Short mmCIF file of C-alpha atoms and ligand atoms in Angstrom, two decimals:
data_model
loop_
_atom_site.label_atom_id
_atom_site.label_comp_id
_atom_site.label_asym_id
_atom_site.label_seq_id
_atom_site.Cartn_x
_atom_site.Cartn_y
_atom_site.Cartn_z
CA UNK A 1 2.04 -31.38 -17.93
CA UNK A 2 2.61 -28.13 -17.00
CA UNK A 3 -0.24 -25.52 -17.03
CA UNK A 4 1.81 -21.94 -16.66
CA UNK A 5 -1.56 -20.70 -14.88
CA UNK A 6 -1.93 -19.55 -11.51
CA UNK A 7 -4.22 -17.81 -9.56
CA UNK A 8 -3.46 -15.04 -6.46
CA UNK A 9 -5.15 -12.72 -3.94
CA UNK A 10 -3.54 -10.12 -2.32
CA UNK A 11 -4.96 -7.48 0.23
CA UNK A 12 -4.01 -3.95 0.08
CA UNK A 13 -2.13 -2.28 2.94
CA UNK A 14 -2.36 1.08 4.30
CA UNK A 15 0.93 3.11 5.29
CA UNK A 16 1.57 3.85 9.14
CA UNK A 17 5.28 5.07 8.60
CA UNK A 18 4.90 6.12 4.53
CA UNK A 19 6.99 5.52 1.68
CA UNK A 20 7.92 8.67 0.34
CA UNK A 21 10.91 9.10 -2.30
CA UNK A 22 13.18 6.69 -3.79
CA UNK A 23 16.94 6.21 -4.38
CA UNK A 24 16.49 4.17 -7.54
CA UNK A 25 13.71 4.90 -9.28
CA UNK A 26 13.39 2.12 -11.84
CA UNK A 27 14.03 -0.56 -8.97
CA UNK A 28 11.97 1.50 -6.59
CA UNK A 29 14.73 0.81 -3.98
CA UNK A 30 12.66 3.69 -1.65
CA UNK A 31 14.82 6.42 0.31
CA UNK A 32 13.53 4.97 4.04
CA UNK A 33 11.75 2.36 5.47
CA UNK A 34 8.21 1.85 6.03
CA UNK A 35 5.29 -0.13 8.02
CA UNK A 36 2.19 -0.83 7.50
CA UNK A 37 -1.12 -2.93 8.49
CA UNK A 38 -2.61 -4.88 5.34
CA UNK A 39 -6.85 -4.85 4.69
CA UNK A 40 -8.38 -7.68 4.89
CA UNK A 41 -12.09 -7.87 3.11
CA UNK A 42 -10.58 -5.56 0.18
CA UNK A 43 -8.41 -7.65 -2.23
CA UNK A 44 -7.58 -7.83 -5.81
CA UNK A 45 -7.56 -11.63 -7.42
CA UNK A 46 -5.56 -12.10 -10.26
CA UNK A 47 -4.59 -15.32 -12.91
CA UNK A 48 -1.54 -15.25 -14.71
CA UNK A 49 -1.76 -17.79 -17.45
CA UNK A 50 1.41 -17.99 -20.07
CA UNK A 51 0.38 -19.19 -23.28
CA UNK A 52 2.56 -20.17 -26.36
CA UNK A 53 -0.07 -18.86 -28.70
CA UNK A 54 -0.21 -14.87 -27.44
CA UNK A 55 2.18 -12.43 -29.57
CA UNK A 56 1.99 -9.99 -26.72
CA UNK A 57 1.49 -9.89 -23.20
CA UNK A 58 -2.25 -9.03 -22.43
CA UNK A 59 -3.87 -7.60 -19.83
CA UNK A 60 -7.60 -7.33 -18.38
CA UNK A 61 -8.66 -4.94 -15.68
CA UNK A 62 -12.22 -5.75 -13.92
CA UNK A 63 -13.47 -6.53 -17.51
CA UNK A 64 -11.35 -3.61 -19.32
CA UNK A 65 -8.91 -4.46 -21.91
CA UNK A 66 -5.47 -2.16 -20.69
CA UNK A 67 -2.71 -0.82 -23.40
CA UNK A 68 0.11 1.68 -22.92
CA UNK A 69 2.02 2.57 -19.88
CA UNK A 70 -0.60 0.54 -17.67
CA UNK A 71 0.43 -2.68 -19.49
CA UNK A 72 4.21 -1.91 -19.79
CA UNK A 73 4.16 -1.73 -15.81
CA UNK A 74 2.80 -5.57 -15.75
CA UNK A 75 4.93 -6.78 -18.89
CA UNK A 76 7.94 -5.19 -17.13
CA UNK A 77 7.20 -7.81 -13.76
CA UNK A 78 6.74 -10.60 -16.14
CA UNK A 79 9.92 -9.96 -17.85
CA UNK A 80 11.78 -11.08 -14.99
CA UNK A 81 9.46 -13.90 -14.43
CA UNK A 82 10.25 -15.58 -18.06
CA UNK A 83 13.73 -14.87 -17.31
CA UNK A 84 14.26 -16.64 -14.19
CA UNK A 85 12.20 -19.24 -15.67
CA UNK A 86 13.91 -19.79 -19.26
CA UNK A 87 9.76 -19.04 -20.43
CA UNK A 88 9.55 -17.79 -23.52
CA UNK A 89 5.76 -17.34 -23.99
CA UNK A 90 3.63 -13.84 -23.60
CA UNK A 91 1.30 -14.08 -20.77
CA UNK A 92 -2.98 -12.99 -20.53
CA UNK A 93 -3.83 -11.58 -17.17
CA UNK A 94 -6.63 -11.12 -15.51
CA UNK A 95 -7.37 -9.06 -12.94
CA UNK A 96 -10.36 -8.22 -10.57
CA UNK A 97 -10.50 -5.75 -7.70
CA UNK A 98 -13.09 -5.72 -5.24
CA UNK A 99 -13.04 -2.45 -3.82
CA UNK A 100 -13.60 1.14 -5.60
CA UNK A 101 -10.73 2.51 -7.15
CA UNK A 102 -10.25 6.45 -6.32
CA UNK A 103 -11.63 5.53 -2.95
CA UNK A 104 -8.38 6.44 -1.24
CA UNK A 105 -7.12 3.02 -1.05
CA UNK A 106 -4.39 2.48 -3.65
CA UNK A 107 -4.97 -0.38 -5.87
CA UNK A 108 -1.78 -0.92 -7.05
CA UNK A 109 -0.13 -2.42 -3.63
CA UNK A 110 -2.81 -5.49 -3.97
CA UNK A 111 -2.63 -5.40 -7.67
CA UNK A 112 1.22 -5.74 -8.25
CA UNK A 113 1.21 -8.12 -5.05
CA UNK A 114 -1.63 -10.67 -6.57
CA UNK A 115 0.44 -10.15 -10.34
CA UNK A 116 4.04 -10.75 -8.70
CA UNK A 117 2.52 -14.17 -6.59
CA UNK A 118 0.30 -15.17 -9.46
CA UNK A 119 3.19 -14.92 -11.98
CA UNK A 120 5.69 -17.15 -10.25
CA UNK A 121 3.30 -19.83 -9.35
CA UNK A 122 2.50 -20.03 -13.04
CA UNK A 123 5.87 -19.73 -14.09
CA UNK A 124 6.75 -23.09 -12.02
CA UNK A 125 9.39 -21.18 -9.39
CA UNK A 126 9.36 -21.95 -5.84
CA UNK A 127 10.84 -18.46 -4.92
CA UNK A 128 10.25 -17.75 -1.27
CA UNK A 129 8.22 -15.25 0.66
CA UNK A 130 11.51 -12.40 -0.04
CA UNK A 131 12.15 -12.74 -3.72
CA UNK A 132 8.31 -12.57 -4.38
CA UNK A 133 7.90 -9.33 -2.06
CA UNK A 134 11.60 -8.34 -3.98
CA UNK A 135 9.31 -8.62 -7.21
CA UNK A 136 6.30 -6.57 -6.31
CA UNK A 137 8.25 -3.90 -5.50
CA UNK A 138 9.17 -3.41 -8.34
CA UNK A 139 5.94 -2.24 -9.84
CA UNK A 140 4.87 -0.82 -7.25
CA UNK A 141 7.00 -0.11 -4.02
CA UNK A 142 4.00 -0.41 -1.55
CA UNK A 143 3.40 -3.77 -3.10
CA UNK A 144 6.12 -5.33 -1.36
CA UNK A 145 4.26 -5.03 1.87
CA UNK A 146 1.12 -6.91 0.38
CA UNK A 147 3.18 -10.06 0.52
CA UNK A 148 3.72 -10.94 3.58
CA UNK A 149 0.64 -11.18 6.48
CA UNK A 150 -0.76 -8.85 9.15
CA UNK A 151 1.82 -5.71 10.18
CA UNK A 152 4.12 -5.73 7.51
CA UNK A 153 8.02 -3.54 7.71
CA UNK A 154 9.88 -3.28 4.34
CA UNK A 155 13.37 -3.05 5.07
CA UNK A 156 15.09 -0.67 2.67
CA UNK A 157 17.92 -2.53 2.48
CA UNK A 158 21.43 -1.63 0.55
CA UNK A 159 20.11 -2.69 -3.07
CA UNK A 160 17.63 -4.91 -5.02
CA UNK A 161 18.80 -8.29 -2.68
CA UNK A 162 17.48 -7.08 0.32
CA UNK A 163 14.87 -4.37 0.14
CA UNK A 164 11.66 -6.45 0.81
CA UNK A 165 9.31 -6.63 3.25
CA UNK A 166 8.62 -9.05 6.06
CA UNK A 167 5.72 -9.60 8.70
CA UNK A 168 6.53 -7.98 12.16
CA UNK A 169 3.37 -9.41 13.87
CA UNK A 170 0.14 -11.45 12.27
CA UNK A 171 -3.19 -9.92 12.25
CA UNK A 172 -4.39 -11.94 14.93
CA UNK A 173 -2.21 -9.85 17.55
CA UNK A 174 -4.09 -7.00 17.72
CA UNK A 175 -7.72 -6.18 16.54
CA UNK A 176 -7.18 -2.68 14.72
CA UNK A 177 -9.35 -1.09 12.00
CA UNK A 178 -8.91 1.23 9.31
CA UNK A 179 -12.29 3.00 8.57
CA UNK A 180 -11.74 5.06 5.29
CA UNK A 181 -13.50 8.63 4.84
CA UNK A 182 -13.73 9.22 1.23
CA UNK A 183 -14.36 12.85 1.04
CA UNK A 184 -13.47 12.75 -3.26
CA UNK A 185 -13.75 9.45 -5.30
CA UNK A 186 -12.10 11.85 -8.37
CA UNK A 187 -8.66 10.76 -9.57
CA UNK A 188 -6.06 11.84 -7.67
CA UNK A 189 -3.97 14.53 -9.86
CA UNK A 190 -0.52 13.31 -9.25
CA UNK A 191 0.50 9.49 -8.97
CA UNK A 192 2.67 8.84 -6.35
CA UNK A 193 5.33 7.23 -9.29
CA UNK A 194 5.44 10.66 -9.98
CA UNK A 195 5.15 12.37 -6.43
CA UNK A 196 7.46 9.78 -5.44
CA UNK A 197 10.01 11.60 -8.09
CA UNK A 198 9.41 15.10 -6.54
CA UNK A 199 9.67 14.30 -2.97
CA UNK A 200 13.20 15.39 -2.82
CA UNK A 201 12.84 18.75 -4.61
CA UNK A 202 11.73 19.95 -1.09
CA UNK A 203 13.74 20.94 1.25
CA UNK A 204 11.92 19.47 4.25
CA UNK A 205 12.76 15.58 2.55
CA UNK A 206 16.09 15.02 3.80
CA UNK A 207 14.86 15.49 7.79
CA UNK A 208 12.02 13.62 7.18
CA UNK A 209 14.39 10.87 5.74
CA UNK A 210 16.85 11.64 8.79
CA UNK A 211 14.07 10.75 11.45
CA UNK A 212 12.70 8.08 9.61
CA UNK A 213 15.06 4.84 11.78
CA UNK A 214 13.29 6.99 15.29
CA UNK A 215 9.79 6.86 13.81
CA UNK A 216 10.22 3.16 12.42
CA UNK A 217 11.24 2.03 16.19
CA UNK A 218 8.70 4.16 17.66
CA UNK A 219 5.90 2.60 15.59
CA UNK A 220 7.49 -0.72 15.42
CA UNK A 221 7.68 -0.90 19.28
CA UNK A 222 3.50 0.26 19.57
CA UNK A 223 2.71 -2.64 17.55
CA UNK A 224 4.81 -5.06 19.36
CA UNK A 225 3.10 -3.94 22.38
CA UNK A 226 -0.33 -2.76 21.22
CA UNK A 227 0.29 0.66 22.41
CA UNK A 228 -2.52 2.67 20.95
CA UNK A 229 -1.32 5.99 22.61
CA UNK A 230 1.98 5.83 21.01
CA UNK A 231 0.89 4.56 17.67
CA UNK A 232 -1.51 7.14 16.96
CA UNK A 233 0.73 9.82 17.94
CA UNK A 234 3.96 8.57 15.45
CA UNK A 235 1.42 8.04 12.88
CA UNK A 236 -0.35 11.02 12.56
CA UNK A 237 3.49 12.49 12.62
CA UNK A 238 4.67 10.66 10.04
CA UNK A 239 1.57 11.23 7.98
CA UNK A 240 1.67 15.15 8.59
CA UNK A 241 5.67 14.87 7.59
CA UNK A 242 5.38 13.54 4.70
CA UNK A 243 2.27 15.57 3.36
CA UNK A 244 4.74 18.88 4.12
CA UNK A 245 7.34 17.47 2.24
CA UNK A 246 4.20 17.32 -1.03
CA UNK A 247 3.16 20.47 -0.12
CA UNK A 248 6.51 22.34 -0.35
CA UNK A 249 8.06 20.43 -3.24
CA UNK A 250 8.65 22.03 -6.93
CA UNK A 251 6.14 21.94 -7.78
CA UNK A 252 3.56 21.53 -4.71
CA UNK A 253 1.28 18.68 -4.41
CA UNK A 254 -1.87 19.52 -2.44
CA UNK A 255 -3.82 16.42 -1.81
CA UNK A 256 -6.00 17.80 1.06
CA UNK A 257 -9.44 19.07 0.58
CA UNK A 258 -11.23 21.07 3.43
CA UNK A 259 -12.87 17.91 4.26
CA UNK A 260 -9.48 16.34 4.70
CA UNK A 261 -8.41 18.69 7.35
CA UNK A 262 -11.92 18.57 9.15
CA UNK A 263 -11.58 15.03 9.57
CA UNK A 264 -8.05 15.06 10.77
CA UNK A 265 -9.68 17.78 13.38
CA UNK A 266 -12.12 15.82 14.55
CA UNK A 267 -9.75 12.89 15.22
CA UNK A 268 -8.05 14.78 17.58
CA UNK A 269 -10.92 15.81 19.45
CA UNK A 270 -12.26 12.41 19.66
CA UNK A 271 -8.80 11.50 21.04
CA UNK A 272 -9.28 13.79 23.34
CA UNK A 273 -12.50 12.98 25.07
CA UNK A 274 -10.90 9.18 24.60
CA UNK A 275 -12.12 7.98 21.95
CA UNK A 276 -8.92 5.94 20.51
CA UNK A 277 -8.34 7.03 16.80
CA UNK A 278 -5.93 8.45 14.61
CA UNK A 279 -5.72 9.52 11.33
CA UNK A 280 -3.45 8.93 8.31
CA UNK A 281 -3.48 9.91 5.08
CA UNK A 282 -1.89 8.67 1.69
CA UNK A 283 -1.75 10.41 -1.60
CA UNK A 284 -5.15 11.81 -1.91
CA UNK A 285 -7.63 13.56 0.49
CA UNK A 286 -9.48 10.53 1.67
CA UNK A 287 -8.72 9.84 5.22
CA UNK A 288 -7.89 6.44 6.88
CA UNK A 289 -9.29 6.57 10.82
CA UNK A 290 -7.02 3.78 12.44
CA UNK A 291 -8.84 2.62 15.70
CA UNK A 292 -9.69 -0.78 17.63
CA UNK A 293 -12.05 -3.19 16.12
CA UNK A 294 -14.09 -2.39 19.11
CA UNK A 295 -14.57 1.53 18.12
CA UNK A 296 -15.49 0.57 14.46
CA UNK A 297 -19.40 1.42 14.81
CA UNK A 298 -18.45 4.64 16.66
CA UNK A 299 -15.85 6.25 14.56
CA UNK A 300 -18.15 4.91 11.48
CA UNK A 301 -21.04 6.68 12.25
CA UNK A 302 -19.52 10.13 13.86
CA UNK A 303 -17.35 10.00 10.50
CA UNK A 304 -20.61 10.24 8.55
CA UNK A 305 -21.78 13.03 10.45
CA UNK A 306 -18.75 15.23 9.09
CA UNK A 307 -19.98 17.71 6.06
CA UNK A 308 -17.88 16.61 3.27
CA UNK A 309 -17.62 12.52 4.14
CA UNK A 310 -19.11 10.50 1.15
CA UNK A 311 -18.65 7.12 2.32
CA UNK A 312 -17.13 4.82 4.98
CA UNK A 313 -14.79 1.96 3.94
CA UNK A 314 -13.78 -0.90 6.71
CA UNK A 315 -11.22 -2.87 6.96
CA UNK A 316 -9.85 -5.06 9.43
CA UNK A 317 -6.29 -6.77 9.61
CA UNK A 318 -5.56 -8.90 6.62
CA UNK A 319 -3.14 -12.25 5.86
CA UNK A 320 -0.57 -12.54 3.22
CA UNK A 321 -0.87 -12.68 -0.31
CA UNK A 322 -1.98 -16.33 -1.36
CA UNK A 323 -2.57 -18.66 -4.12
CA UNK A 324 -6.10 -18.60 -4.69
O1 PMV B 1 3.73 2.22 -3.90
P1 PMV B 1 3.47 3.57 -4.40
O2 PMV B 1 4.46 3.99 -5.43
O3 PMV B 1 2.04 3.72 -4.86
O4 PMV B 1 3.68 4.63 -3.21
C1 PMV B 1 2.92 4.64 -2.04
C2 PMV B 1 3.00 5.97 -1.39
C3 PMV B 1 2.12 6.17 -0.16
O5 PMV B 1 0.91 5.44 -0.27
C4 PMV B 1 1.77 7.66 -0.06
C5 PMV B 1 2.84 5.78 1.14
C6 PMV B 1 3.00 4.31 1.40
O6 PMV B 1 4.02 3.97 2.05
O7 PMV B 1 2.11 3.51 1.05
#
C-alpha cells in the first residue's frame, strides 16, 4: 500500500559568492550564480504526509499552526508535487528546526530543502538529485543549495531545466567552520524575497552581476585547492558587493549594526597577525566568521570578547539533504 508520508532533513548553507537578484521572480531563476558551504549540526526535519481526508493543505512550524502567505509558499511546492504525481490529496506538514530563527542563519534554505525532499519521497517519485534541488528553488532560491552535500555551486542556468545546484567538493575535503556572531536576534526588516526584488534598483547591481563568472572561478578554484588566502579574500568581496548594492538601492536596505562592522574589523586584524578568518554576511547584521576547524575555539572566544556579540553559533561542513 502506499503511505504518501515521508520524512527529510536538510542542513542550511551559508553564502560564499551570494545570491542577490533574480531574473524571474516567481521561478526564482536568480540573476548570477552562487556557492556556498552547507551547516552541518543545524538542520530542519520535516514529514510530508498526503492524506485523502484534509480539505486544505496544512502546515505546522516547531509546534505553531502557519496560515497566509507562509503556507501559500509550501502549498505552492506541493502543487507541483501532486502534479507530477497525478495526487490529488491536500498534504499536513510538519516541520521542526533546530536552530534559533533570527539568529542570522536563514531558515528557509533548510526548510524548503527538507519540504521539497520530503514531498517527493511521499509523493512516490524517484526524481533525481537536479529536479529535487530544481524544486527547492523554487521557494526559496538558496534552498537549492541545501540539496546536494558539502560545497555546493548553483548553476544559474538558461531557465527552470537547468538552474540547480550541484556538489563541487564533499565536506570531508576540507575542515572549515562557520562560527556565527549574532549581534541582533530581532527580525530582520526586509526579507530577502523582497530585497531580492530591489537589488536591481541600484545602480551598482549590474557590475556586481558583470563580475560575478570571475568571483565564481576565483572561489570555486580556493575550494578545489583549499586555499584559505584566496577564499577569504573573494568572500569578504563578494559579501561587501553585494551589501553596497542593499545599501544604495531605492529604497536602501541597511542590515549592518555597529556591531556588524566591528566584527568585520576585527576579522581583518586577526588576518593580519595570521589568524585565518574571514567574514561574510547575509541579510541581517549577524556575522558568519569562516575559518579552519582548527581555529574554532580561538575565533569563538575572541568573538565573545567583541562589545555587541550576543552569542556564538558553530557549524561545521554538512552532507546533503536526506530521507530521515
Ligand atoms: O534564498 P533567499 O531568497 O532567502 O535569498 C538568500 C540571499 C542571501 O542569503 C543574502 C544570499 C545567498 O546566496 O544565500
Amino acid at each position: 500500500m502506499t503511505r504518501y508520508t515521508a520524512t527529510a532533513l536538510a542542513h542550511p548553507n551559508i553564502a560564499f559568492i551570494k545570491y542577490w537578484g533574480n531574473r524571474d521572480a516567481a521561478l526564482r531563476l536568480p540573476v548570477n550564480g552562487s556557492i556556498s558551504m552547507n551547516l552541518e549540526g543545524l538542520f530542519t526535519r520535516t514529514t510530508v504526509s498526503f492524506q485523502p481526508s484534509l480539505a486544505f493543505d496544512e502546515l505546522v512550524i516547531n509546534g505553531r499552526e502557519v496560515t497566509g502567505p507562509g503556507l501559500e509558499r509550501v502549498s505552492g511546492i506541493l502543487e507541483v508535487v501532486r502534479q507530477a504525481a497525478g495526487i490529488p490529496f491536500r498534504a499536513e506538514v510538519l516541520s521542526e528546526t533546530n536552530f534559533p530563527t533570527g539568529a542570522g542563519i536563514a531558515s528557509s534554505a533548510s526548510a524548503f530543502a527538507a519540504l521539497a525532499l520530503a514531498a517527493v519521497k511521499a509523493a512516490g517519485l524517484s526524481w533525481s538529485e537536479s529536479a529535487i534541488s530544481r524544486l527547492a528553488r523554487r521557494g526559496s532560491g538558496s534552498a537549492c543549495r541545501s540539496i546536494p552535500g558539502g560545497f555546493v555551486e548553483w548553476q544559474m542556468g538558461a531557465g527552470d531545466d537547468d538552474s540547480f545546484a550541484v556538489s563541487i567538493a564533499p565536506p570531508s575535503h576540507w575542515d572549515l567552520a562557520d562560527c556565527v556572531a549574532v549581534v541582533s536576534s530581532g527580525h530582520k526588516a526586509t526579507g530577502s524575497t523582497e530585497g531580492h526584488a530591489l537589488a536591481p534598483t541600484s545602480p551598482l547591481q549590474s557590475a556586481r552581476v558583470a563580475d560575478a563568472p570571475r568571483r565564481l572561478e576565483i572561489c570555486r578554484r580556493a575550494i578545489l585547492e583549499r586555499d584559505f588566502g584566496s577564499l577569504s579574500a573573494i568572500i569578504e568581496l563578494d559579501s561587501d558587493m553585494m551589501h553596497a548594492v542593499m545599501m544604495t538601492g531605492q529604497p536602501a536596505l541597511f542590515y549592518w549594526k555597529p556591531a556588524t562592522l566591528a566584527v568585520m574589523e576585527a576579522v581583518r586584524a586577526w588576518r593580519r597577525d595570521g589568524l585565518q578568518a574571514a567574514y561574510t554576511v547575509d541579510a541581517g547584521p549577524n556575522v558568519h566568521v569562516i575559518c579552519p576547524q582548527s581555529e574554532m575555539d580561538a575565533v569563538t572566544t575572541l568573538l565573545r570578547e567583541i562589545p555587541g556579540v550576543t552569542q556564538v553559533l558553530r557549524a561545521t561542513v554538512g552532507g546533503p539533504a536526506r530521507l530521515f
